[in-house]
Amino acid sequence: MTSYGSPSTASSGSRTNGLAIASLICGIVGVFFLSVILGPIAIVLGVVALRQAGGKGGGGLAKAGIALGVVDLILFAVFMAVAASNGGFAWYVGG
C-alpha cells in the first residue's frame, strides 16, 4: 500500500517528448488541412525530436511524424498536378 506523499506508479513512468507528439499531430492534421504548411512543420519537429530521443523517448512518434509530413507534401504535389492538368482552379463567389 502506498503512503501519502510517495510517488505513484503513474507519475514514475517515462515521459514522451512533446516535440514528437507535436510532429505526429501536425502530420495527421496536415493530411486533411493545410498540408503545404503542416507538412514541413511536422518534418522539422520530428527531426528535432529524433535528436532529443536519447534522453526522452518518443523516437517512434517522431519517425511517424516525419513520414506523415512527407506524405503531406507528396499529396499536396499530386493535388496541384491534378488541378493543373484539369485547367487550374476556379473560384466562384455568389450566384
Tab-separated table of N, CA and C in Angstrom:
chain	number	residue	atom	x	y	z
A	1	MET	N	0.843	-1.179	0.000
A	1	MET	CA	0.000	0.000	0.000
A	1	MET	C	0.881	1.232	0.000
A	2	THR	N	0.528	2.205	-0.816
A	2	THR	CA	1.334	3.418	-0.874
A	2	THR	C	0.905	4.379	0.219
A	3	SER	N	1.864	5.065	0.745
A	3	SER	CA	1.558	6.032	1.787
A	3	SER	C	1.400	7.413	1.169
A	4	TYR	N	0.874	8.322	1.945
A	4	TYR	CA	0.655	9.684	1.484
A	4	TYR	C	1.996	10.341	1.211
A	5	GLY	N	2.115	10.971	0.040
A	5	GLY	CA	3.334	11.682	-0.297
A	5	GLY	C	4.308	10.873	-1.128
A	6	SER	N	4.098	9.582	-1.275
A	6	SER	CA	5.011	8.794	-2.100
A	6	SER	C	4.580	8.902	-3.562
A	7	PRO	N	5.526	8.825	-4.465
A	7	PRO	CA	5.170	8.950	-5.882
A	7	PRO	C	4.355	7.745	-6.356
A	8	SER	N	3.369	8.014	-7.160
A	8	SER	CA	2.540	6.926	-7.672
A	8	SER	C	3.223	6.292	-8.877
A	9	THR	N	2.776	5.132	-9.258
A	9	THR	CA	3.384	4.441	-10.391
A	9	THR	C	3.066	5.152	-11.702
A	10	ALA	N	1.964	5.882	-11.766
A	10	ALA	CA	1.611	6.583	-12.998
A	10	ALA	C	2.585	7.721	-13.291
A	11	SER	N	3.064	8.393	-12.267
A	11	SER	CA	3.959	9.521	-12.493
A	11	SER	C	5.411	9.091	-12.602
A	12	SER	N	5.745	7.840	-12.279
A	12	SER	CA	7.134	7.426	-12.324
A	12	SER	C	7.547	6.899	-13.695
A	13	GLY	N	6.601	6.768	-14.626
A	13	GLY	CA	6.921	6.284	-15.970
A	13	GLY	C	7.665	7.329	-16.772
A	14	SER	N	8.260	6.893	-17.872
A	14	SER	CA	8.990	7.842	-18.708
A	14	SER	C	8.025	8.730	-19.470
A	15	ARG	N	8.407	9.949	-19.663
A	15	ARG	CA	7.565	10.914	-20.369
A	15	ARG	C	8.004	10.962	-21.823
A	16	THR	N	7.018	11.075	-22.709
A	16	THR	CA	7.299	11.144	-24.143
A	16	THR	C	7.645	12.572	-24.526
A	17	ASN	N	8.540	12.694	-25.461
A	17	ASN	CA	8.982	14.003	-25.945
A	17	ASN	C	7.795	14.761	-26.542
A	18	GLY	N	7.579	15.966	-26.102
A	18	GLY	CA	6.474	16.787	-26.589
A	18	GLY	C	6.605	17.160	-28.051
A	19	LEU	N	7.842	17.328	-28.531
A	19	LEU	CA	8.042	17.653	-29.938
A	19	LEU	C	7.655	16.475	-30.828
A	20	ALA	N	7.880	15.264	-30.356
A	20	ALA	CA	7.478	14.084	-31.125
A	20	ALA	C	5.965	14.014	-31.256
A	21	ILE	N	5.280	14.319	-30.170
A	21	ILE	CA	3.812	14.324	-30.197
A	21	ILE	C	3.309	15.435	-31.117
A	22	ALA	N	3.923	16.614	-31.028
A	22	ALA	CA	3.522	17.727	-31.897
A	22	ALA	C	3.771	17.404	-33.370
A	23	SER	N	4.859	16.720	-33.655
A	23	SER	CA	5.160	16.320	-35.025
A	23	SER	C	4.106	15.362	-35.553
A	24	LEU	N	3.732	14.397	-34.736
A	24	LEU	CA	2.712	13.431	-35.148
A	24	LEU	C	1.365	14.113	-35.379
A	25	ILE	N	0.994	15.015	-34.501
A	25	ILE	CA	-0.288	15.720	-34.643
A	25	ILE	C	-0.281	16.599	-35.893
A	26	CYS	N	0.817	17.321	-36.135
A	26	CYS	CA	0.905	18.149	-37.350
A	26	CYS	C	0.825	17.282	-38.601
A	27	GLY	N	1.447	16.116	-38.564
A	27	GLY	CA	1.395	15.224	-39.709
A	27	GLY	C	0.003	14.693	-39.976
A	28	ILE	N	-0.707	14.329	-38.913
A	28	ILE	CA	-2.068	13.799	-39.070
A	28	ILE	C	-3.014	14.886	-39.571
A	29	VAL	N	-2.975	16.050	-38.940
A	29	VAL	CA	-3.871	17.135	-39.333
A	29	VAL	C	-3.520	17.622	-40.746
A	30	GLY	N	-2.235	17.597	-41.092
A	30	GLY	CA	-1.800	18.048	-42.398
A	30	GLY	C	-2.316	17.191	-43.537
A	31	VAL	N	-2.665	15.940	-43.262
A	31	VAL	CA	-3.235	15.094	-44.309
A	31	VAL	C	-4.580	15.661	-44.759
A	32	PHE	N	-5.300	16.296	-43.849
A	32	PHE	CA	-6.642	16.792	-44.143
A	32	PHE	C	-6.692	18.292	-44.420
A	33	PHE	N	-5.872	19.095	-43.720
A	33	PHE	CA	-5.927	20.548	-43.840
A	33	PHE	C	-4.516	21.119	-43.936
A	34	LEU	N	-4.315	22.129	-44.764
A	34	LEU	CA	-3.083	22.915	-44.828
A	34	LEU	C	-1.818	22.057	-44.928
A	35	SER	N	-1.827	21.109	-45.846
A	35	SER	CA	-0.707	20.178	-45.942
A	35	SER	C	0.604	20.862	-46.311
A	36	VAL	N	0.540	21.922	-47.092
A	36	VAL	CA	1.763	22.595	-47.506
A	36	VAL	C	2.423	23.331	-46.335
A	37	ILE	N	1.658	23.662	-45.311
A	37	ILE	CA	2.205	24.340	-44.130
A	37	ILE	C	2.559	23.335	-43.042
A	38	LEU	N	1.632	22.423	-42.741
A	38	LEU	CA	1.840	21.497	-41.637
A	38	LEU	C	2.816	20.377	-41.968
A	39	GLY	N	2.975	20.047	-43.254
A	39	GLY	CA	3.930	19.008	-43.639
A	39	GLY	C	5.361	19.355	-43.248
A	40	PRO	N	5.869	20.512	-43.683
A	40	PRO	CA	7.232	20.879	-43.279
A	40	PRO	C	7.390	21.071	-41.763
A	41	ILE	N	6.349	21.572	-41.110
A	41	ILE	CA	6.417	21.727	-39.652
A	41	ILE	C	6.557	20.360	-38.994
A	42	ALA	N	5.796	19.374	-39.472
A	42	ALA	CA	5.882	18.022	-38.919
A	42	ALA	C	7.276	17.439	-39.137
A	43	ILE	N	7.857	17.699	-40.299
A	43	ILE	CA	9.194	17.173	-40.587
A	43	ILE	C	10.234	17.803	-39.666
A	44	VAL	N	10.181	19.124	-39.516
A	44	VAL	CA	11.168	19.817	-38.678
A	44	VAL	C	11.028	19.402	-37.217
A	45	LEU	N	9.802	19.349	-36.710
A	45	LEU	CA	9.601	18.942	-35.320
A	45	LEU	C	10.042	17.496	-35.109
A	46	GLY	N	9.790	16.637	-36.090
A	46	GLY	CA	10.200	15.240	-35.978
A	46	GLY	C	11.708	15.074	-35.948
A	47	VAL	N	12.415	15.845	-36.777
A	47	VAL	CA	13.876	15.750	-36.786
A	47	VAL	C	14.458	16.242	-35.463
A	48	VAL	N	13.934	17.336	-34.947
A	48	VAL	CA	14.418	17.845	-33.664
A	48	VAL	C	14.103	16.848	-32.551
A	49	ALA	N	12.923	16.236	-32.589
A	49	ALA	CA	12.558	15.247	-31.574
A	49	ALA	C	13.439	14.008	-31.664
A	50	LEU	N	13.824	13.605	-32.872
A	50	LEU	CA	14.722	12.457	-33.013
A	50	LEU	C	16.087	12.736	-32.405
A	51	ARG	N	16.552	13.958	-32.531
A	51	ARG	CA	17.842	14.309	-31.930
A	51	ARG	C	17.777	14.287	-30.407
A	52	GLN	N	16.591	14.558	-29.854
A	52	GLN	CA	16.412	14.551	-28.409
A	52	GLN	C	15.925	13.202	-27.888
A	53	ALA	N	15.682	12.241	-28.755
A	53	ALA	CA	15.036	10.986	-28.370
A	53	ALA	C	15.875	10.164	-27.398
A	54	GLY	N	17.165	10.371	-27.351
A	54	GLY	CA	18.008	9.592	-26.459
A	54	GLY	C	17.630	9.760	-25.001
A	55	GLY	N	17.328	10.953	-24.583
A	55	GLY	CA	17.008	11.198	-23.193
A	55	GLY	C	15.537	11.087	-22.859
A	56	LYS	N	14.684	11.344	-23.826
A	56	LYS	CA	13.272	11.429	-23.504
A	56	LYS	C	12.433	10.301	-24.073
A	57	GLY	N	12.693	9.730	-25.122
A	57	GLY	CA	11.795	8.732	-25.714
A	57	GLY	C	10.843	9.391	-26.688
A	58	GLY	N	10.182	8.582	-27.463
A	58	GLY	CA	9.288	9.111	-28.476
A	58	GLY	C	9.897	9.080	-29.851
A	59	GLY	N	10.937	8.262	-30.033
A	59	GLY	CA	11.580	8.169	-31.337
A	59	GLY	C	10.630	7.638	-32.400
A	60	GLY	N	9.783	6.697	-32.019
A	60	GLY	CA	8.815	6.155	-32.966
A	60	GLY	C	7.787	7.185	-33.387
A	61	LEU	N	7.335	7.983	-32.434
A	61	LEU	CA	6.380	9.049	-32.756
A	61	LEU	C	7.021	10.080	-33.673
A	62	ALA	N	8.282	10.383	-33.425
A	62	ALA	CA	8.984	11.363	-34.262
A	62	ALA	C	9.133	10.838	-35.690
A	63	LYS	N	9.471	9.550	-35.834
A	63	LYS	CA	9.601	8.970	-37.177
A	63	LYS	C	8.261	8.952	-37.894
A	64	ALA	N	7.197	8.657	-37.160
A	64	ALA	CA	5.857	8.676	-37.768
A	64	ALA	C	5.476	10.087	-38.190
A	65	GLY	N	5.826	11.089	-37.390
A	65	GLY	CA	5.557	12.479	-37.750
A	65	GLY	C	6.311	12.904	-38.992
A	66	ILE	N	7.564	12.472	-39.102
A	66	ILE	CA	8.350	12.784	-40.304
A	66	ILE	C	7.725	12.128	-41.527
A	67	ALA	N	7.350	10.862	-41.387
A	67	ALA	CA	6.744	10.145	-42.516
A	67	ALA	C	5.435	10.800	-42.945
A	68	LEU	N	4.604	11.190	-41.991
A	68	LEU	CA	3.350	11.852	-42.334
A	68	LEU	C	3.587	13.233	-42.943
A	69	GLY	N	4.617	13.927	-42.502
A	69	GLY	CA	4.960	15.210	-43.109
A	69	GLY	C	5.354	15.053	-44.566
A	70	VAL	N	6.106	13.996	-44.868
A	70	VAL	CA	6.481	13.727	-46.258
A	70	VAL	C	5.246	13.357	-47.067
A	71	VAL	N	4.360	12.552	-46.486
A	71	VAL	CA	3.110	12.194	-47.167
A	71	VAL	C	2.280	13.439	-47.445
A	72	ASP	N	2.231	14.360	-46.490
A	72	ASP	CA	1.504	15.620	-46.687
A	72	ASP	C	2.015	16.367	-47.922
A	73	LEU	N	3.330	16.488	-48.033
A	73	LEU	CA	3.907	17.220	-49.159
A	73	LEU	C	3.689	16.489	-50.484
A	74	ILE	N	3.751	15.166	-50.466
A	74	ILE	CA	3.501	14.400	-51.690
A	74	ILE	C	2.050	14.552	-52.123
A	75	LEU	N	1.124	14.474	-51.169
A	75	LEU	CA	-0.292	14.654	-51.504
A	75	LEU	C	-0.549	16.049	-52.063
A	76	PHE	N	0.083	17.058	-51.488
A	76	PHE	CA	-0.078	18.419	-51.989
A	76	PHE	C	0.422	18.522	-53.428
A	77	ALA	N	1.571	17.925	-53.710
A	77	ALA	CA	2.120	17.971	-55.063
A	77	ALA	C	1.214	17.240	-56.051
A	78	VAL	N	0.655	16.109	-55.634
A	78	VAL	CA	-0.253	15.355	-56.508
A	78	VAL	C	-1.515	16.160	-56.778
A	79	PHE	N	-2.083	16.761	-55.759
A	79	PHE	CA	-3.293	17.569	-55.947
A	79	PHE	C	-3.029	18.773	-56.846
A	80	MET	N	-1.877	19.401	-56.707
A	80	MET	CA	-1.540	20.529	-57.568
A	80	MET	C	-1.354	20.076	-59.011
A	81	ALA	N	-0.736	18.921	-59.225
A	81	ALA	CA	-0.548	18.404	-60.581
A	81	ALA	C	-1.889	18.060	-61.224
A	82	VAL	N	-2.781	17.466	-60.450
A	82	VAL	CA	-4.112	17.132	-60.984
A	82	VAL	C	-4.888	18.403	-61.307
A	83	ALA	N	-4.802	19.389	-60.442
A	83	ALA	CA	-5.512	20.649	-60.685
A	83	ALA	C	-4.945	21.364	-61.909
A	84	ALA	N	-3.635	21.322	-62.088
A	84	ALA	CA	-3.025	21.985	-63.238
A	84	ALA	C	-3.389	21.280	-64.541
A	85	SER	N	-3.513	19.969	-64.496
A	85	SER	CA	-3.860	19.249	-65.721
A	85	SER	C	-5.334	19.394	-66.086
A	86	ASN	N	-6.151	19.792	-65.134
A	86	ASN	CA	-7.579	19.996	-65.391
A	86	ASN	C	-7.927	21.454	-65.663
A	87	GLY	N	-6.970	22.282	-65.935
A	87	GLY	CA	-7.246	23.671	-66.260
A	87	GLY	C	-7.083	24.627	-65.105
A	88	GLY	N	-6.574	24.198	-63.998
A	88	GLY	CA	-6.336	25.080	-62.859
A	88	GLY	C	-7.528	25.192	-61.942
A	89	PHE	N	-7.482	26.216	-61.114
A	89	PHE	CA	-8.529	26.445	-60.120
A	89	PHE	C	-9.476	27.534	-60.585
A	90	ALA	N	-10.706	27.430	-60.155
A	90	ALA	CA	-11.683	28.483	-60.425
A	90	ALA	C	-12.475	28.721	-59.149
A	91	TRP	N	-12.532	29.961	-58.722
A	91	TRP	CA	-13.268	30.309	-57.513
A	91	TRP	C	-14.531	31.055	-57.918
A	92	TYR	N	-15.643	30.549	-57.553
A	92	TYR	CA	-16.922	31.194	-57.835
A	92	TYR	C	-17.537	31.675	-56.529
A	93	VAL	N	-17.749	32.961	-56.447
A	93	VAL	CA	-18.359	33.548	-55.264
A	93	VAL	C	-19.670	34.201	-55.685
A	94	GLY	N	-20.712	33.831	-55.008
A	94	GLY	CA	-22.005	34.429	-55.330
A	94	GLY	C	-22.784	33.565	-56.300
A	95	GLY	N	-23.802	34.167	-56.918
A	95	GLY	CA	-24.739	33.434	-57.778
A	95	GLY	C	-24.220	33.262	-59.139
